[in-house]
């Protein structure tokens, strides 16, 4: 499953025969939002829950119809090959630009770096089919200027740096990705699959999104670049006597950033604060299953579980390569200790009401096993995180709608940390790179220990053109704050971002535009801790920040 094998497989498959299945990739927000709004109005109950993404369109005619409706014209770029037994088509090409004025900001942007300054991503590709074989080849080129910026303050005390490294030693989340400009080529949203009767088996580097959230997802989002993974998944809901089921099972490789934390020479009482991480990539095994009960129209329930560990420490057998099917309670935790692995688990729901054109959703997760059933019943909140959301459409007049939305995400660890060992979400003391890929978390992009609240409205015109405004509050890594600064007694020392964002997306002449402008006020940036000399510390202050983005895509 190495990258060389993946590229060779893509190359050979493109020469021999190419496929009928295409996906609406995670991150094409205008297309995804259009699909979800359309699903919200669907009263038949036949649609998928949209809780497992990317959205797959097995029939090329369905894909054509979607792009035709979205672009306002005929979609005619699907060409027959091999005497009409196969097809090949060009995928939407996109050019995305982003600029951060003061420091790194933003998430749910895949292969883009968390960096200050200007960066761009260019993507294009093809999808083709022959029989049950499908190939999608859509690489991504990324450039980031990556200038320096003021990060964690060197004026902090040694004890504060001690807590900073307690966190950095258990996760791979660089403050800045090296020195100077970055140029990278990623495999992007590429895959090779065998598709049969609503099921698919293949290898992919696509971004994944599991769960009902818009801004965050506890286990799988597109905050980090996509990673190489084997996948066995459904491509449509499968009907049973209990209702409809969808699923995805993956096994993949997570890569390290190779970037050290800042100031690794720091010491406390003569002992180095930084602990070097193991030089090994990581193995991930994860599964998600969703269920639409036949007795409750519009309700979708889901379960997800993910294990990760260093690749050179995988035991043999089913429990080694497919631990997602192991016991839910860890008991004496011998397996987790000896294998050096950790798990995350979540339960979620999405309940849509087509008559009211409204949905409510939520996700609850744990960053660890419960020891046993008694432990779960006594402290279900231990290591928990959750997401709650609401969205509703209001009809204004013909072809125009108002969309109201709100979402709350809580990753800060609960009070059980006062009486039992507990680590922040996505961090792990044995797998020291944590639940990350290439230096960014796989789950909720606000990051470990953080909380967010979002509220906003969108004006929808002709189903596809959108103008929106949202207000968002983010509390940055409260887990670190309470460790490092609670002794000061200064409740004003949290780092809080208040962001006002305007967005606009529209389609004209088959060109899709998406623009955004965010104005952010960072209160106590990098945790001003109330020291007497804080006013003389240029690294800690209230700062104003701006993020500007523009994406232009051509719908072939």
Short mmCIF file of N, CA and C in Angstrom, two decimals, residues 162-315:
data_model
loop_
_atom_site.label_atom_id
_atom_site.label_comp_id
_atom_site.label_asym_id
_atom_site.label_seq_id
_atom_site.Cartn_x
_atom_site.Cartn_y
_atom_site.Cartn_z
N UNK A 162 6.97 23.86 30.13
CA UNK A 162 6.86 22.45 30.51
C UNK A 162 5.49 21.90 30.10
N UNK A 163 4.42 22.63 30.39
CA UNK A 163 3.08 22.17 30.01
C UNK A 163 2.88 22.23 28.49
N UNK A 164 3.51 23.20 27.86
CA UNK A 164 3.44 23.28 26.39
C UNK A 164 4.02 22.01 25.78
N UNK A 165 5.14 21.52 26.30
CA UNK A 165 5.75 20.32 25.76
C UNK A 165 5.03 19.06 26.21
N UNK A 166 4.33 19.11 27.35
CA UNK A 166 3.48 17.98 27.70
C UNK A 166 2.47 17.70 26.59
N UNK A 167 2.02 18.76 25.98
CA UNK A 167 1.08 18.62 24.87
C UNK A 167 1.81 18.28 23.57
N UNK A 168 2.86 19.03 23.23
CA UNK A 168 3.56 18.84 21.95
C UNK A 168 4.24 17.48 21.86
N UNK A 169 4.62 16.90 22.98
CA UNK A 169 5.29 15.60 22.96
C UNK A 169 4.34 14.46 22.61
N UNK A 170 3.02 14.72 22.65
CA UNK A 170 2.04 13.67 22.42
C UNK A 170 1.22 13.88 21.15
N UNK A 171 1.66 14.80 20.29
CA UNK A 171 0.93 15.03 19.06
C UNK A 171 1.87 15.69 18.03
N UNK A 172 1.56 15.48 16.77
CA UNK A 172 2.35 16.07 15.68
C UNK A 172 1.55 17.22 15.07
N UNK A 173 1.69 18.41 15.68
CA UNK A 173 0.98 19.61 15.22
C UNK A 173 1.94 20.79 15.23
N UNK A 174 2.79 20.92 14.21
CA UNK A 174 3.77 22.01 14.18
C UNK A 174 3.08 23.37 14.18
N UNK A 175 3.74 24.32 14.87
CA UNK A 175 3.25 25.69 14.84
C UNK A 175 3.45 26.31 13.47
N UNK A 176 4.60 26.01 12.85
CA UNK A 176 4.90 26.48 11.51
C UNK A 176 5.60 25.35 10.76
N UNK A 177 5.25 25.17 9.50
CA UNK A 177 5.76 24.05 8.72
C UNK A 177 7.09 24.44 8.07
N UNK A 178 8.14 24.48 8.91
CA UNK A 178 9.47 24.77 8.40
C UNK A 178 9.69 26.24 8.15
N UNK A 179 10.83 26.54 7.52
CA UNK A 179 11.21 27.91 7.22
C UNK A 179 11.14 28.15 5.71
N UNK A 180 10.44 29.20 5.31
CA UNK A 180 10.38 29.54 3.91
C UNK A 180 9.22 28.91 3.17
N UNK A 181 9.19 29.17 1.88
CA UNK A 181 8.07 28.75 1.03
C UNK A 181 7.99 27.23 0.91
N UNK A 182 6.77 26.74 0.68
CA UNK A 182 6.51 25.31 0.56
C UNK A 182 5.90 25.03 -0.81
N UNK A 183 6.37 23.98 -1.46
CA UNK A 183 5.79 23.52 -2.72
C UNK A 183 5.60 22.01 -2.63
N UNK A 184 4.38 21.55 -2.79
CA UNK A 184 4.10 20.13 -2.64
C UNK A 184 3.15 19.67 -3.74
N UNK A 185 3.32 18.41 -4.14
CA UNK A 185 2.37 17.74 -5.02
C UNK A 185 1.76 16.57 -4.25
N UNK A 186 0.45 16.58 -4.12
CA UNK A 186 -0.26 15.53 -3.38
C UNK A 186 -1.05 14.67 -4.36
N UNK A 187 -1.27 13.38 -4.03
CA UNK A 187 -2.11 12.53 -4.89
C UNK A 187 -3.55 13.01 -4.94
N UNK A 188 -3.97 13.76 -3.91
CA UNK A 188 -5.28 14.40 -3.94
C UNK A 188 -6.43 13.41 -3.90
N UNK A 189 -7.46 13.71 -4.69
CA UNK A 189 -8.71 12.95 -4.63
C UNK A 189 -8.69 11.84 -5.69
N UNK A 190 -7.75 10.92 -5.54
CA UNK A 190 -7.53 9.86 -6.52
C UNK A 190 -7.93 8.51 -5.95
N UNK A 191 -8.37 7.62 -6.82
CA UNK A 191 -8.78 6.29 -6.36
C UNK A 191 -8.81 5.30 -7.52
N UNK A 192 -8.69 4.03 -7.18
CA UNK A 192 -8.89 2.91 -8.11
C UNK A 192 -9.81 1.93 -7.41
N UNK A 193 -10.95 1.60 -8.04
CA UNK A 193 -11.97 0.82 -7.36
C UNK A 193 -12.57 -0.27 -8.26
N UNK A 194 -13.07 -1.31 -7.61
CA UNK A 194 -13.93 -2.30 -8.23
C UNK A 194 -15.32 -2.13 -7.61
N UNK A 195 -16.33 -1.90 -8.46
CA UNK A 195 -17.68 -1.59 -7.99
C UNK A 195 -18.65 -2.68 -8.45
N UNK A 196 -19.47 -3.14 -7.51
CA UNK A 196 -20.40 -4.23 -7.85
C UNK A 196 -21.60 -4.18 -6.92
N UNK A 197 -22.78 -4.02 -7.49
CA UNK A 197 -24.04 -4.08 -6.76
C UNK A 197 -24.05 -3.20 -5.51
N UNK A 198 -23.67 -1.94 -5.68
CA UNK A 198 -23.74 -0.99 -4.57
C UNK A 198 -22.64 -1.12 -3.57
N UNK A 199 -21.56 -1.85 -3.91
CA UNK A 199 -20.41 -1.99 -3.03
C UNK A 199 -19.14 -1.65 -3.81
N UNK A 200 -18.11 -1.23 -3.10
CA UNK A 200 -16.87 -0.82 -3.76
C UNK A 200 -15.68 -1.27 -2.92
N UNK A 201 -14.66 -1.79 -3.61
CA UNK A 201 -13.41 -2.19 -2.98
C UNK A 201 -12.27 -1.55 -3.75
N UNK A 202 -11.38 -0.85 -3.04
CA UNK A 202 -10.30 -0.20 -3.78
C UNK A 202 -9.29 0.48 -2.90
N UNK A 203 -8.41 1.23 -3.54
CA UNK A 203 -7.39 1.99 -2.85
C UNK A 203 -7.57 3.46 -3.23
N UNK A 204 -7.35 4.34 -2.27
CA UNK A 204 -7.69 5.74 -2.48
C UNK A 204 -6.80 6.65 -1.64
N UNK A 205 -6.69 7.90 -2.07
CA UNK A 205 -6.06 8.93 -1.25
C UNK A 205 -7.03 10.08 -1.00
N UNK A 206 -8.32 9.85 -1.22
CA UNK A 206 -9.34 10.89 -1.07
C UNK A 206 -9.50 11.30 0.39
N UNK A 207 -9.87 12.55 0.59
CA UNK A 207 -10.31 12.99 1.91
C UNK A 207 -11.64 12.32 2.26
N UNK A 208 -11.82 12.03 3.53
CA UNK A 208 -13.04 11.41 4.03
C UNK A 208 -13.70 12.34 5.04
N UNK A 209 -15.02 12.22 5.13
CA UNK A 209 -15.76 12.95 6.17
C UNK A 209 -16.84 12.01 6.69
N UNK A 210 -16.79 11.74 8.00
CA UNK A 210 -17.79 10.88 8.64
C UNK A 210 -18.57 11.69 9.66
N UNK A 211 -19.88 11.54 9.63
CA UNK A 211 -20.71 12.22 10.61
C UNK A 211 -21.52 13.35 10.00
N UNK A 212 -22.41 13.97 10.82
CA UNK A 212 -23.38 14.93 10.30
C UNK A 212 -22.92 16.38 10.33
N UNK A 213 -21.77 16.70 10.95
CA UNK A 213 -21.37 18.08 11.15
C UNK A 213 -21.02 18.81 9.87
N UNK A 214 -21.20 20.14 9.88
CA UNK A 214 -20.78 21.00 8.78
C UNK A 214 -19.40 21.59 9.04
N UNK A 215 -19.17 22.11 10.24
CA UNK A 215 -17.91 22.77 10.57
C UNK A 215 -16.88 21.80 11.13
N UNK A 216 -17.35 20.79 11.87
CA UNK A 216 -16.43 19.86 12.52
C UNK A 216 -16.97 18.44 12.47
N UNK A 217 -16.07 17.49 12.56
CA UNK A 217 -16.40 16.07 12.68
C UNK A 217 -15.41 15.46 13.67
N UNK A 218 -15.87 14.62 14.57
CA UNK A 218 -15.00 14.14 15.63
C UNK A 218 -13.93 13.17 15.14
N UNK A 219 -14.25 12.30 14.18
CA UNK A 219 -13.30 11.26 13.79
C UNK A 219 -12.66 11.46 12.42
N UNK A 220 -13.39 12.03 11.46
CA UNK A 220 -12.83 12.10 10.12
C UNK A 220 -13.36 13.34 9.41
N UNK A 221 -12.44 14.22 9.03
CA UNK A 221 -12.79 15.43 8.29
C UNK A 221 -11.74 15.68 7.22
N UNK A 222 -11.87 16.81 6.50
CA UNK A 222 -10.88 17.15 5.49
C UNK A 222 -9.95 18.25 5.96
N UNK A 223 -9.68 18.31 7.28
CA UNK A 223 -8.71 19.28 7.79
C UNK A 223 -7.29 18.92 7.35
N UNK A 224 -6.93 17.65 7.43
CA UNK A 224 -5.61 17.19 7.00
C UNK A 224 -5.66 16.74 5.55
N UNK A 225 -4.50 16.64 4.89
CA UNK A 225 -4.50 16.05 3.54
C UNK A 225 -5.01 14.62 3.58
N UNK A 226 -5.57 14.14 2.48
CA UNK A 226 -6.00 12.76 2.41
C UNK A 226 -4.83 11.80 2.56
N UNK A 227 -5.10 10.61 3.04
CA UNK A 227 -4.04 9.61 3.25
C UNK A 227 -4.37 8.35 2.44
N UNK A 228 -3.33 7.59 2.10
CA UNK A 228 -3.52 6.35 1.36
C UNK A 228 -4.27 5.35 2.23
N UNK A 229 -5.32 4.77 1.65
CA UNK A 229 -6.08 3.78 2.42
C UNK A 229 -6.77 2.79 1.49
N UNK A 230 -6.87 1.56 1.96
CA UNK A 230 -7.74 0.57 1.35
C UNK A 230 -9.14 0.79 1.88
N UNK A 231 -10.14 0.63 1.03
CA UNK A 231 -11.52 0.91 1.44
C UNK A 231 -12.46 -0.16 0.92
N UNK A 232 -13.36 -0.62 1.80
CA UNK A 232 -14.49 -1.44 1.41
C UNK A 232 -15.73 -0.71 1.89
N UNK A 233 -16.56 -0.25 0.96
CA UNK A 233 -17.66 0.62 1.36
C UNK A 233 -18.88 0.42 0.46
N UNK A 234 -20.01 0.84 0.96
CA UNK A 234 -21.23 0.87 0.16
C UNK A 234 -21.21 2.13 -0.70
N UNK A 235 -21.89 2.07 -1.83
CA UNK A 235 -22.01 3.25 -2.69
C UNK A 235 -23.47 3.71 -2.80
N UNK A 236 -24.35 3.04 -2.08
CA UNK A 236 -25.75 3.44 -1.99
C UNK A 236 -26.32 2.79 -0.74
N UNK A 237 -27.46 3.26 -0.25
CA UNK A 237 -28.09 2.59 0.89
C UNK A 237 -28.55 1.18 0.51
N UNK A 238 -28.34 0.22 1.41
CA UNK A 238 -28.75 -1.16 1.19
C UNK A 238 -29.97 -1.46 2.06
N UNK A 239 -31.03 -1.90 1.42
CA UNK A 239 -32.31 -2.11 2.11
C UNK A 239 -32.34 -3.48 2.78
N UNK A 240 -32.78 -3.51 4.06
CA UNK A 240 -32.98 -4.75 4.81
C UNK A 240 -34.33 -4.66 5.53
N UNK A 241 -34.70 -5.71 6.24
CA UNK A 241 -35.97 -5.68 6.96
C UNK A 241 -35.94 -4.71 8.14
N UNK A 242 -34.74 -4.25 8.54
CA UNK A 242 -34.61 -3.29 9.62
C UNK A 242 -34.54 -1.84 9.13
N UNK A 243 -34.32 -1.67 7.84
CA UNK A 243 -34.11 -0.34 7.29
C UNK A 243 -32.93 -0.37 6.33
N UNK A 244 -32.35 0.79 6.10
CA UNK A 244 -31.26 0.93 5.14
C UNK A 244 -29.93 1.15 5.85
N UNK A 245 -28.88 0.51 5.32
CA UNK A 245 -27.55 0.59 5.90
C UNK A 245 -26.54 1.09 4.88
N UNK A 246 -25.55 1.84 5.36
CA UNK A 246 -24.38 2.23 4.59
C UNK A 246 -23.16 2.02 5.47
N UNK A 247 -21.98 1.88 4.86
CA UNK A 247 -20.79 1.62 5.66
C UNK A 247 -19.53 1.98 4.90
N UNK A 248 -18.45 2.08 5.64
CA UNK A 248 -17.10 2.16 5.07
C UNK A 248 -16.12 1.58 6.07
N UNK A 249 -15.26 0.70 5.59
CA UNK A 249 -14.18 0.11 6.39
C UNK A 249 -12.87 0.45 5.70
N UNK A 250 -11.92 1.03 6.45
CA UNK A 250 -10.64 1.43 5.84
C UNK A 250 -9.47 0.89 6.64
N UNK A 251 -8.35 0.74 5.95
CA UNK A 251 -7.05 0.46 6.55
C UNK A 251 -6.04 1.31 5.79
N UNK A 252 -5.29 2.15 6.51
CA UNK A 252 -4.44 3.10 5.80
C UNK A 252 -3.17 3.45 6.52
N UNK A 253 -2.44 4.38 5.92
CA UNK A 253 -1.15 4.82 6.44
C UNK A 253 -1.19 6.31 6.73
N UNK A 254 -0.85 6.69 7.95
CA UNK A 254 -0.75 8.09 8.34
C UNK A 254 0.72 8.50 8.34
N UNK A 255 1.01 9.65 7.76
CA UNK A 255 2.39 10.11 7.64
C UNK A 255 2.68 11.23 8.64
N UNK A 256 3.96 11.37 8.98
CA UNK A 256 4.40 12.39 9.93
C UNK A 256 4.80 13.66 9.20
N UNK A 257 4.77 14.78 9.91
CA UNK A 257 5.15 16.05 9.28
C UNK A 257 6.67 16.19 9.17
N UNK A 258 7.43 15.60 10.10
CA UNK A 258 8.87 15.75 10.12
C UNK A 258 9.33 17.10 10.63
N UNK A 259 8.39 17.90 11.18
CA UNK A 259 8.71 19.23 11.70
C UNK A 259 8.74 19.20 13.22
N UNK A 260 9.81 19.75 13.81
CA UNK A 260 9.93 19.77 15.26
C UNK A 260 9.15 20.94 15.86
N UNK A 261 8.73 20.82 17.12
CA UNK A 261 8.15 21.97 17.82
C UNK A 261 9.19 23.08 17.96
N UNK A 262 8.74 24.26 18.34
CA UNK A 262 9.65 25.39 18.48
C UNK A 262 10.51 25.23 19.74
N UNK A 263 11.75 25.72 19.65
CA UNK A 263 12.65 25.83 20.80
C UNK A 263 12.83 24.51 21.54
N UNK A 264 13.29 23.48 20.83
CA UNK A 264 13.43 22.16 21.44
C UNK A 264 14.61 22.06 22.40
N UNK A 265 15.39 23.13 22.54
CA UNK A 265 16.53 23.11 23.47
C UNK A 265 16.13 23.49 24.89
N UNK A 266 14.88 23.82 25.12
CA UNK A 266 14.41 24.25 26.45
C UNK A 266 14.63 23.15 27.48
N UNK A 267 15.00 23.57 28.71
CA UNK A 267 15.20 22.63 29.82
C UNK A 267 14.51 23.14 31.07
N UNK A 268 14.19 22.22 31.95
CA UNK A 268 13.65 22.54 33.27
C UNK A 268 14.36 21.67 34.29
N UNK A 269 15.02 22.31 35.23
CA UNK A 269 15.84 21.59 36.23
C UNK A 269 16.86 20.69 35.56
N UNK A 270 17.41 21.18 34.47
CA UNK A 270 18.46 20.46 33.76
C UNK A 270 17.97 19.37 32.83
N UNK A 271 16.67 19.10 32.83
CA UNK A 271 16.12 18.04 31.99
C UNK A 271 15.48 18.63 30.73
N UNK A 272 15.75 18.04 29.56
CA UNK A 272 15.14 18.56 28.33
C UNK A 272 13.63 18.39 28.38
N UNK A 273 12.91 19.39 27.89
CA UNK A 273 11.45 19.34 27.87
C UNK A 273 10.93 18.58 26.65
N UNK A 274 11.66 18.64 25.56
CA UNK A 274 11.22 17.98 24.33
C UNK A 274 11.63 16.52 24.33
N UNK A 275 10.69 15.64 23.98
CA UNK A 275 10.96 14.22 23.84
C UNK A 275 10.88 13.84 22.36
N UNK A 276 11.99 13.40 21.75
CA UNK A 276 11.97 13.04 20.33
C UNK A 276 10.92 11.97 20.05
N UNK A 277 10.27 12.09 18.90
CA UNK A 277 9.24 11.14 18.52
C UNK A 277 9.84 9.99 17.71
N UNK A 278 9.13 8.89 17.71
CA UNK A 278 9.54 7.70 16.98
C UNK A 278 9.53 7.98 15.48
N UNK A 279 10.52 7.47 14.78
CA UNK A 279 10.61 7.69 13.34
C UNK A 279 9.89 6.55 12.61
N UNK A 280 8.57 6.62 12.60
CA UNK A 280 7.76 5.58 11.97
C UNK A 280 6.43 6.18 11.56
N UNK A 281 5.90 5.74 10.41
CA UNK A 281 4.55 6.14 10.08
C UNK A 281 3.57 5.33 10.92
N UNK A 282 2.28 5.60 10.76
CA UNK A 282 1.27 4.95 11.61
C UNK A 282 0.23 4.23 10.76
N UNK A 283 -0.31 3.19 11.35
CA UNK A 283 -1.37 2.40 10.73
C UNK A 283 -2.70 2.82 11.33
N UNK A 284 -3.70 3.01 10.49
CA UNK A 284 -5.04 3.35 10.96
C UNK A 284 -6.03 2.34 10.42
N UNK A 285 -6.91 1.88 11.30
CA UNK A 285 -8.02 1.01 10.92
C UNK A 285 -9.29 1.64 11.49
N UNK A 286 -10.26 1.90 10.64
CA UNK A 286 -11.46 2.60 11.08
C UNK A 286 -12.67 2.09 10.33
N UNK A 287 -13.84 2.23 10.95
CA UNK A 287 -15.08 1.79 10.35
C UNK A 287 -16.19 2.76 10.72
N UNK A 288 -17.12 2.96 9.79
CA UNK A 288 -18.32 3.74 10.06
C UNK A 288 -19.50 2.99 9.47
N UNK A 289 -20.61 2.95 10.23
CA UNK A 289 -21.84 2.28 9.81
C UNK A 289 -23.00 3.23 10.10
N UNK A 290 -23.88 3.42 9.13
CA UNK A 290 -25.07 4.24 9.37
C UNK A 290 -26.31 3.40 9.10
N UNK A 291 -27.36 3.76 9.82
CA UNK A 291 -28.62 3.00 9.75
C UNK A 291 -29.79 3.97 9.67
N UNK A 292 -30.65 3.76 8.69
CA UNK A 292 -31.89 4.51 8.56
C UNK A 292 -33.03 3.59 8.95
N UNK A 293 -33.54 3.67 10.21
CA UNK A 293 -34.61 2.76 10.65
C UNK A 293 -35.86 2.91 9.77
N UNK A 294 -36.46 1.80 9.39
CA UNK A 294 -37.61 1.84 8.49
C UNK A 294 -38.85 2.43 9.16
N UNK A 295 -38.86 2.49 10.50
CA UNK A 295 -40.05 2.93 11.21
C UNK A 295 -40.07 4.44 11.46
N UNK A 296 -38.93 5.12 11.27
CA UNK A 296 -38.86 6.56 11.58
C UNK A 296 -38.31 7.27 10.36
N UNK A 297 -39.18 7.90 9.60
CA UNK A 297 -38.78 8.56 8.36
C UNK A 297 -37.86 9.75 8.67
N UNK A 298 -36.76 9.83 7.93
CA UNK A 298 -35.85 10.97 8.05
C UNK A 298 -34.77 10.83 9.08
N UNK A 299 -34.82 9.77 9.92
CA UNK A 299 -33.82 9.59 10.97
C UNK A 299 -32.68 8.71 10.47
N UNK A 300 -31.45 9.16 10.68
CA UNK A 300 -30.26 8.39 10.34
C UNK A 300 -29.38 8.31 11.58
N UNK A 301 -28.97 7.09 11.94
CA UNK A 301 -28.11 6.84 13.09
C UNK A 301 -26.77 6.32 12.60
N UNK A 302 -25.70 6.63 13.36
CA UNK A 302 -24.39 6.21 12.91
C UNK A 302 -23.46 5.84 14.05
N UNK A 303 -22.49 5.02 13.70
CA UNK A 303 -21.46 4.57 14.65
C UNK A 303 -20.13 4.58 13.91
N UNK A 304 -19.09 5.10 14.56
CA UNK A 304 -17.75 5.10 13.97
C UNK A 304 -16.72 4.73 15.03
N UNK A 305 -15.68 4.05 14.60
CA UNK A 305 -14.61 3.64 15.51
C UNK A 305 -13.29 3.67 14.74
N UNK A 306 -12.23 4.16 15.39
CA UNK A 306 -10.95 4.30 14.72
C UNK A 306 -9.82 3.93 15.67
N UNK A 307 -8.88 3.10 15.18
CA UNK A 307 -7.67 2.74 15.93
C UNK A 307 -6.45 3.22 15.16
N UNK A 308 -5.42 3.65 15.88
CA UNK A 308 -4.17 4.01 15.23
C UNK A 308 -3.00 3.60 16.09
N UNK A 309 -1.89 3.23 15.44
CA UNK A 309 -0.68 2.79 16.14
C UNK A 309 0.49 2.86 15.16
N UNK A 310 1.71 2.78 15.68
CA UNK A 310 2.87 2.79 14.80
C UNK A 310 2.91 1.51 13.96
N UNK A 311 3.29 1.68 12.71
CA UNK A 311 3.22 0.57 11.76
C UNK A 311 4.16 -0.57 12.10
N UNK A 312 5.26 -0.28 12.80
CA UNK A 312 6.21 -1.35 13.13
C UNK A 312 5.83 -2.09 14.40
N UNK A 313 4.64 -1.84 14.93
CA UNK A 313 4.22 -2.50 16.16
C UNK A 313 2.86 -3.16 16.01
N UNK A 314 2.54 -3.60 14.78
CA UNK A 314 1.24 -4.22 14.53
C UNK A 314 1.35 -5.71 14.80
N UNK A 315 0.55 -6.25 15.71
CA UNK A 315 0.57 -7.70 15.93
C UNK A 315 -0.15 -8.41 14.79
#
